[in-house]
Short mmCIF file of C-alpha atoms and ligand atoms in Angstrom, two decimals:
data_model
loop_
_atom_site.label_atom_id
_atom_site.label_comp_id
_atom_site.label_asym_id
_atom_site.label_seq_id
_atom_site.Cartn_x
_atom_site.Cartn_y
_atom_site.Cartn_z
CA MET A 1 90.51 -79.35 63.49
CA LYS A 2 87.05 -79.41 64.00
CA ALA A 3 84.96 -78.98 61.01
CA VAL A 4 81.30 -79.06 60.01
CA VAL A 5 80.89 -81.77 57.98
CA ILE A 6 77.68 -82.53 55.33
CA THR A 7 77.01 -86.66 56.46
CA SER A 8 74.16 -86.89 53.80
CA GLU A 9 72.37 -84.64 51.41
CA GLY A 10 69.45 -83.54 53.45
CA GLY A 11 67.92 -81.23 55.97
CA PRO A 12 70.17 -78.88 58.80
CA GLU A 13 69.85 -82.39 60.97
CA VAL A 14 72.64 -83.90 58.71
CA LEU A 15 75.34 -81.17 59.94
CA ARG A 16 77.80 -82.92 62.28
CA ILE A 17 80.59 -80.94 63.92
CA GLN A 18 83.55 -83.68 63.77
CA GLU A 19 87.62 -83.68 63.95
CA VAL A 20 89.09 -83.79 60.53
CA GLY A 21 92.40 -83.27 59.17
CA ASP A 22 94.09 -79.90 58.94
CA PRO A 23 93.95 -77.93 55.40
CA GLU A 24 97.70 -78.06 53.73
CA ILE A 25 98.29 -74.55 52.34
CA LYS A 26 99.64 -74.48 48.75
CA GLU A 27 102.83 -71.60 47.76
CA ASP A 28 100.21 -68.82 47.56
CA GLU A 29 98.14 -69.19 50.30
CA VAL A 30 97.67 -68.51 53.93
CA LEU A 31 96.39 -70.51 56.64
CA ILE A 32 93.83 -68.72 58.78
CA ARG A 33 92.76 -69.83 62.25
CA VAL A 34 89.00 -68.78 61.97
CA SER A 35 87.63 -66.58 64.63
CA ALA A 36 84.08 -66.71 63.02
CA SER A 37 82.42 -67.63 59.53
CA ALA A 38 79.18 -66.40 58.33
CA LEU A 39 76.26 -68.15 56.52
CA ASN A 40 74.88 -67.45 52.86
CA LEU A 41 71.63 -68.88 51.78
CA GLY A 42 73.90 -70.82 49.34
CA ASP A 43 75.22 -73.12 52.29
CA THR A 44 71.70 -74.30 52.32
CA TYR A 45 71.75 -75.67 48.93
CA GLN A 46 74.98 -77.09 49.12
CA ARG A 47 73.85 -79.14 52.15
CA LYS A 48 70.95 -80.44 50.30
CA GLY A 49 73.18 -81.45 47.15
CA LEU A 50 72.50 -77.93 44.80
CA PHE A 51 75.64 -76.18 45.14
CA PRO A 52 78.84 -78.03 44.76
CA PRO A 53 82.21 -76.91 45.59
CA PRO A 54 84.16 -75.84 42.76
CA PRO A 55 86.69 -78.27 41.78
CA GLY A 56 89.97 -78.56 43.89
CA SER A 57 88.34 -76.31 46.81
CA SER A 58 87.23 -77.52 50.78
CA THR A 59 84.24 -79.50 50.73
CA TYR A 60 83.42 -78.34 54.04
CA LEU A 61 80.35 -75.09 54.09
CA GLY A 62 81.30 -71.62 54.30
CA LEU A 63 82.15 -68.81 51.99
CA GLU A 64 83.70 -66.22 53.87
CA CYS A 65 85.39 -65.91 57.57
CA ALA A 66 87.65 -63.52 59.29
CA GLY A 67 90.33 -64.59 61.54
CA VAL A 68 94.16 -64.61 62.26
CA VAL A 69 97.19 -65.38 59.94
CA GLU A 70 98.63 -68.90 61.08
CA ALA A 71 100.79 -69.98 58.24
CA VAL A 72 101.72 -68.64 55.01
CA GLY A 73 102.91 -69.99 51.70
CA LYS A 74 106.31 -69.27 49.99
CA ASN A 75 105.21 -66.79 47.42
CA VAL A 76 102.65 -65.17 49.48
CA SER A 77 104.10 -61.70 50.02
CA ARG A 78 101.63 -59.08 51.44
CA TRP A 79 100.20 -61.17 54.59
CA ARG A 80 102.46 -62.20 57.48
CA ILE A 81 101.66 -64.58 60.65
CA GLY A 82 99.42 -62.83 63.29
CA ASP A 83 97.65 -60.64 60.87
CA GLN A 84 94.19 -60.14 61.71
CA VAL A 85 92.29 -60.82 58.02
CA CYS A 86 88.80 -61.80 56.53
CA ALA A 87 88.39 -63.99 53.50
CA LEU A 88 86.24 -64.65 50.24
CA LEU A 89 86.32 -68.36 50.24
CA SER A 90 85.27 -71.21 47.75
CA GLY A 91 84.56 -73.11 50.66
CA GLY A 92 85.70 -74.44 54.09
CA GLY A 93 85.04 -71.62 56.43
CA TYR A 94 82.88 -73.84 58.96
CA ALA A 95 85.93 -75.00 60.53
CA GLU A 96 88.86 -73.97 62.56
CA LYS A 97 91.49 -73.43 60.15
CA VAL A 98 91.06 -72.68 56.37
CA ALA A 99 93.37 -72.36 53.55
CA VAL A 100 92.79 -69.63 51.26
CA PRO A 101 94.53 -68.31 48.18
CA GLU A 102 96.31 -64.51 49.17
CA GLY A 103 94.36 -62.52 46.71
CA GLN A 104 91.07 -63.37 48.25
CA VAL A 105 92.26 -62.32 51.54
CA LEU A 106 91.55 -58.42 53.11
CA PRO A 107 92.46 -56.88 56.18
CA VAL A 108 90.15 -56.48 58.85
CA PRO A 109 88.56 -52.53 58.41
CA PRO A 110 89.80 -50.49 61.21
CA GLY A 111 87.09 -50.04 64.18
CA ILE A 112 85.47 -53.69 63.03
CA SER A 113 85.87 -56.70 65.31
CA VAL A 114 87.50 -59.59 63.74
CA THR A 115 84.26 -61.16 64.36
CA ASP A 116 81.68 -58.87 62.88
CA ALA A 117 84.14 -58.88 60.03
CA ALA A 118 83.35 -62.53 58.91
CA SER A 119 79.90 -61.23 57.76
CA LEU A 120 81.34 -58.70 55.22
CA PRO A 121 83.73 -60.72 52.49
CA GLU A 122 80.59 -62.53 50.49
CA VAL A 123 78.42 -59.69 50.39
CA ALA A 124 80.54 -56.95 49.53
CA CYS A 125 82.37 -59.13 46.60
CA THR A 126 78.44 -60.20 45.31
CA VAL A 127 77.13 -56.72 45.27
CA TRP A 128 80.70 -54.65 44.14
CA SER A 129 80.75 -57.11 41.05
CA THR A 130 77.31 -56.81 39.93
CA VAL A 131 75.82 -53.78 40.60
CA PHE A 132 78.78 -51.42 40.46
CA MET A 133 81.54 -53.54 38.47
CA ARG A 134 79.01 -54.94 35.71
CA SER A 135 75.50 -53.10 36.38
CA ARG A 136 77.68 -49.59 36.69
CA LEU A 137 75.20 -48.01 39.15
CA SER A 138 76.64 -44.36 39.16
CA ALA A 139 75.71 -41.49 41.76
CA GLY A 140 72.21 -39.50 41.52
CA GLU A 141 70.74 -43.27 39.65
CA THR A 142 67.74 -44.98 41.47
CA PHE A 143 68.42 -48.86 42.34
CA LEU A 144 66.41 -51.90 43.79
CA VAL A 145 67.30 -54.73 45.69
CA HIS A 146 64.70 -57.64 46.24
CA GLY A 147 64.89 -59.30 49.41
CA GLY A 148 66.23 -55.68 51.42
CA SER A 149 66.87 -57.30 54.92
CA SER A 150 68.90 -60.01 53.30
CA GLY A 151 72.44 -60.55 54.00
CA ILE A 152 72.61 -59.48 50.71
CA GLY A 153 70.04 -57.04 51.08
CA ILE A 154 70.83 -54.75 54.00
CA PHE A 155 74.73 -54.62 52.53
CA ALA A 156 73.32 -53.41 49.13
CA ILE A 157 71.34 -50.67 50.40
CA GLN A 158 74.41 -49.24 52.26
CA ILE A 159 76.95 -49.37 49.69
CA ALA A 160 74.54 -47.90 47.05
CA LYS A 161 73.63 -44.56 49.27
CA TYR A 162 77.46 -44.28 50.03
CA HIS A 163 77.71 -44.20 46.32
CA GLY A 164 74.61 -41.55 45.71
CA ALA A 165 71.83 -44.01 44.70
CA ARG A 166 68.29 -43.47 45.54
CA VAL A 167 67.26 -46.85 47.14
CA PHE A 168 64.44 -48.89 46.51
CA VAL A 169 63.72 -52.43 48.39
CA THR A 170 61.27 -55.08 48.87
CA ALA A 171 60.88 -57.51 51.87
CA GLY A 172 58.18 -59.50 53.12
CA SER A 173 57.23 -57.85 56.60
CA GLU A 174 57.09 -54.58 57.99
CA GLU A 175 59.82 -54.99 60.51
CA LYS A 176 62.14 -56.47 57.66
CA LEU A 177 60.93 -52.92 55.83
CA ALA A 178 61.72 -51.09 58.96
CA ALA A 179 65.41 -52.18 59.07
CA CYS A 180 65.92 -51.57 55.49
CA LYS A 181 64.55 -47.65 56.14
CA ASP A 182 67.06 -47.42 59.16
CA LEU A 183 69.67 -48.52 56.80
CA GLY A 184 68.90 -45.55 54.57
CA ALA A 185 66.71 -47.20 51.75
CA ASP A 186 64.43 -44.58 50.63
CA VAL A 187 61.22 -46.58 49.05
CA CYS A 188 60.44 -49.73 51.38
CA ILE A 189 58.03 -52.19 49.48
CA ASN A 190 56.01 -54.75 51.14
CA TYR A 191 55.97 -57.28 48.38
CA LYS A 192 53.05 -59.48 50.07
CA THR A 193 50.72 -56.45 50.39
CA GLU A 194 51.99 -54.01 47.46
CA ASP A 195 52.77 -54.43 43.92
CA PHE A 196 56.21 -53.34 43.47
CA VAL A 197 56.04 -52.50 39.81
CA ALA A 198 53.35 -50.09 40.62
CA ARG A 199 55.10 -48.70 43.34
CA VAL A 200 58.70 -48.42 41.94
CA LYS A 201 56.82 -46.48 38.64
CA GLU A 202 54.72 -44.28 41.22
CA GLU A 203 58.09 -43.31 42.92
CA THR A 204 60.21 -42.50 40.09
CA GLU A 205 60.44 -39.13 37.95
CA GLN A 206 57.72 -39.81 34.95
CA LYS A 207 56.78 -43.30 36.41
CA ALA A 208 60.06 -44.48 34.28
CA GLY A 209 61.29 -46.80 36.77
CA VAL A 210 64.59 -47.24 38.65
CA ASP A 211 68.25 -47.41 36.67
CA VAL A 212 69.55 -50.71 38.24
CA ILE A 213 67.94 -54.16 39.61
CA LEU A 214 69.69 -56.57 41.73
CA ASP A 215 67.41 -59.43 41.63
CA CYS A 216 67.76 -63.22 44.00
CA VAL A 217 63.67 -64.12 43.18
CA GLY A 218 64.71 -65.18 39.56
CA ALA A 219 61.77 -66.85 37.41
CA SER A 220 58.74 -65.10 39.12
CA TYR A 221 60.22 -61.37 39.00
CA PHE A 222 62.14 -61.82 35.60
CA GLN A 223 59.04 -60.20 33.64
CA ARG A 224 58.16 -57.45 36.42
CA ASN A 225 61.78 -56.73 36.90
CA LEU A 226 61.89 -55.84 33.05
CA ASP A 227 58.29 -53.71 33.49
CA CYS A 228 59.95 -51.55 36.06
CA LEU A 229 63.49 -50.50 34.43
CA ASN A 230 64.09 -47.03 33.14
CA PHE A 231 65.19 -46.43 29.66
CA ASP A 232 68.78 -48.15 29.55
CA GLY A 233 68.20 -50.24 32.71
CA ARG A 234 69.97 -53.26 34.26
CA LEU A 235 68.90 -56.11 35.46
CA PHE A 236 71.56 -58.19 37.80
CA ILE A 237 70.12 -61.92 38.49
CA ILE A 238 72.25 -63.54 41.65
CA GLY A 239 69.90 -66.19 42.93
CA PHE A 240 66.56 -68.08 41.61
CA LEU A 241 64.41 -68.17 45.07
CA SER A 242 60.78 -68.35 42.84
CA GLY A 243 62.41 -70.87 40.17
CA VAL A 244 64.26 -70.66 36.92
CA VAL A 245 62.17 -71.18 34.02
CA THR A 246 59.65 -68.69 32.85
CA GLN A 247 58.59 -66.87 29.62
CA VAL A 248 58.96 -63.21 28.93
CA ASP A 249 57.76 -60.48 26.18
CA LEU A 250 60.81 -59.34 24.26
CA ARG A 251 59.62 -56.40 23.31
CA GLY A 252 60.32 -54.13 26.31
CA LEU A 253 64.01 -55.17 26.01
CA LEU A 254 64.38 -53.74 22.65
CA ALA A 255 62.62 -50.76 23.55
CA LYS A 256 63.94 -49.64 26.66
CA ARG A 257 67.42 -50.80 25.38
CA LEU A 258 67.51 -53.23 28.58
CA THR A 259 70.80 -55.34 29.90
CA VAL A 260 70.16 -58.46 31.26
CA GLN A 261 72.95 -60.28 33.13
CA ALA A 262 73.73 -63.13 35.67
CA ALA A 263 76.70 -64.38 37.79
CA GLY A 264 77.59 -66.95 40.38
CA LEU A 265 80.68 -65.53 42.47
CA ARG A 266 81.53 -69.05 43.63
CA TYR A 267 82.48 -70.22 40.66
CA SER A 268 84.56 -67.72 39.34
CA SER A 269 88.70 -68.21 38.90
CA SER A 270 90.53 -67.40 42.11
CA GLU A 271 92.05 -64.65 39.64
CA ASN A 272 88.90 -63.25 39.11
CA LYS A 273 88.12 -63.30 42.75
CA ALA A 274 91.10 -61.65 43.53
CA ALA A 275 90.09 -58.94 41.26
CA ILE A 276 87.03 -58.48 42.67
CA VAL A 277 88.13 -58.27 46.02
CA LYS A 278 91.37 -55.66 45.13
CA GLU A 279 88.23 -53.44 44.10
CA VAL A 280 86.29 -53.83 47.18
CA GLU A 281 89.11 -52.89 49.40
CA GLN A 282 89.60 -49.95 46.97
CA ASN A 283 85.91 -49.09 47.25
CA VAL A 284 83.96 -50.57 49.84
CA TRP A 285 86.52 -50.67 53.18
CA PRO A 286 86.66 -46.85 52.91
CA ALA A 287 82.78 -46.94 53.46
CA VAL A 288 83.09 -49.42 56.62
CA THR A 289 85.98 -47.39 57.95
CA GLU A 290 84.52 -44.40 57.99
CA GLY A 291 81.16 -46.41 59.25
CA LYS A 292 78.88 -45.40 56.61
CA VAL A 293 78.57 -48.93 55.76
CA LYS A 294 78.38 -51.03 59.09
CA PRO A 295 78.07 -55.08 59.72
CA VAL A 296 74.41 -56.10 60.58
CA VAL A 297 74.89 -59.67 62.64
CA HIS A 298 71.35 -60.75 63.15
CA LYS A 299 72.60 -63.79 65.56
CA CYS A 300 76.09 -65.51 66.77
CA PHE A 301 76.08 -69.38 66.94
CA PRO A 302 78.77 -72.03 68.37
CA LEU A 303 80.31 -74.02 65.62
CA SER A 304 78.73 -76.81 67.27
CA GLU A 305 75.22 -75.33 66.86
CA ALA A 306 75.32 -75.11 62.83
CA VAL A 307 72.23 -77.13 62.62
CA GLU A 308 70.49 -74.35 64.55
CA ALA A 309 71.75 -72.02 62.44
CA HIS A 310 70.61 -73.83 59.13
CA ARG A 311 67.40 -73.52 60.69
CA LEU A 312 66.96 -70.13 61.42
CA ILE A 313 68.45 -69.01 57.90
CA GLU A 314 65.76 -71.10 56.20
CA SER A 315 63.03 -69.75 58.44
CA SER A 316 64.06 -66.56 56.96
CA LYS A 317 63.45 -64.54 60.39
CA HIS A 318 66.76 -63.12 60.18
CA ILE A 319 67.85 -59.39 59.09
CA GLY A 320 71.19 -59.23 58.45
CA LYS A 321 74.20 -61.96 58.57
CA ILE A 322 74.50 -65.15 61.40
CA LEU A 323 77.54 -65.88 62.96
CA LEU A 324 79.26 -69.25 63.36
CA LEU A 325 81.74 -68.89 65.74
CA PRO A 326 84.69 -71.98 66.18
N1 NAP B 401 75.10 -65.30 42.58
C1 NAP B 401 75.89 -65.12 43.41
O1 NAP B 401 77.28 -64.70 43.53
C2 NAP B 401 75.63 -64.77 45.03
C3 NAP B 401 76.12 -64.46 46.34
C4 NAP B 401 75.59 -64.32 47.62
C5 NAP B 401 74.15 -64.63 47.43
N2 NAP B 401 73.57 -64.73 46.29
C6 NAP B 401 72.04 -65.06 46.20
O2 NAP B 401 71.69 -64.26 46.96
C7 NAP B 401 70.31 -64.09 47.85
C8 NAP B 401 70.42 -63.90 49.35
O3 NAP B 401 71.31 -64.61 49.76
P1 NAP B 401 71.67 -64.01 51.24
O4 NAP B 401 72.28 -64.98 52.00
O5 NAP B 401 71.88 -62.72 51.98
O6 NAP B 401 70.36 -64.47 51.78
P2 NAP B 401 69.17 -64.47 53.07
O7 NAP B 401 70.00 -63.71 54.14
O8 NAP B 401 69.41 -65.69 53.64
O9 NAP B 401 67.99 -63.56 52.82
C9 NAP B 401 67.09 -64.04 51.84
C10 NAP B 401 65.75 -63.47 51.69
O10 NAP B 401 65.13 -63.76 51.00
C11 NAP B 401 63.69 -63.30 50.95
N3 NAP B 401 62.99 -63.91 50.03
C12 NAP B 401 62.85 -65.51 50.06
N4 NAP B 401 62.09 -65.91 49.17
C13 NAP B 401 61.38 -64.86 48.23
C14 NAP B 401 60.86 -64.13 47.26
N5 NAP B 401 59.79 -65.72 46.57
N6 NAP B 401 60.26 -62.98 47.30
C15 NAP B 401 61.17 -61.93 47.61
N7 NAP B 401 62.44 -62.56 48.52
C16 NAP B 401 62.24 -63.43 49.09
C17 NAP B 401 63.64 -63.82 52.62
O11 NAP B 401 63.29 -62.32 53.00
P3 NAP B 401 61.21 -62.01 52.96
O12 NAP B 401 61.04 -62.49 54.38
O13 NAP B 401 61.70 -60.51 52.67
O14 NAP B 401 60.61 -62.83 51.89
C18 NAP B 401 64.96 -64.14 52.69
O15 NAP B 401 64.84 -63.27 54.06
C19 NAP B 401 69.78 -65.92 47.66
O16 NAP B 401 69.35 -66.18 46.56
C20 NAP B 401 71.76 -66.32 47.17
O17 NAP B 401 71.49 -67.62 46.86
C21 NAP B 401 74.13 -65.24 44.91
#
């Protein structure tokens, strides 16, 4: 099969499409013929040598895909050859075929093309497992997502609205904020021209702040995130775009009874991933099927143009997801 190979650590130009061996499936795995795979910013870190695949997983890039089941291991009970599916991967999506444990596989939601379905598993599993399973965002609460136009952001806005939250976003341009508003965001903040802490306070009852924050910015936002959380607020950190080391005044944590959590989906066990995928099918797929949560695909590239796709995601000019088509 063909796959995108990282020829050495470095910039997008180190990616090459090459002929490689087909993956072999284990007894509890399915082999998917990939119709589409989606980019995640983490792929660029792996390309630079900063985000290695977990032991035992494919060394090729690609954390999600959609396609058709081509073979099943002898212990696989749910999936049949020919099923249209999408999957959460620990790696290997930038290829014509990928092997994945059956618990990480989802049906393509009715009404969604198999290509667009590739844009959903990683963002759905990340947002559901953090904002809902861990931070317990509930109807009537307020929710702030940084990077509102990112792959994560465009999904988080829609699923939080679907579950009855009031949604705040930050993004770096008016065009990105307009896209967030179209997806249902209630309060859109340009972090380049506004102080998000002041605006969040201004827009919340009694200037109390929001109940839950999903953050990918890390160090430079840590204190400010704490400053704009409500009493009993929950901060969930999934990335460190601004760095990893910071100082914090602990008094706010105590006075406001705050909770801070962080997690990386890729390094959780396949059992844990399967538990998340199961919850996503129960709680997110109905929203997708109803058309209340839509895939937002910015651009599709052929697999042979992975270099250009990586240049685009690193430019931050995109809104939503970027796909690769083998
Ligand atoms: N922990 C996990 O399991 C997990 C899983 C998936 C993703 N993630 C993380 O989630 C984040 C989003 O991933 P993605 O693939 O959806 O990314 P993406 O589509 O590439 O979007 C990233 C966005 O972040 C914004 N950004 C960059 N620097 C920023 C800054 N200093 N302050 C505020 N916004 C900034 C950019 O938009 P602007 O133009 O608005 O700046 C950019 O569009 C990444 O940090 C990724 O590593 C974590």
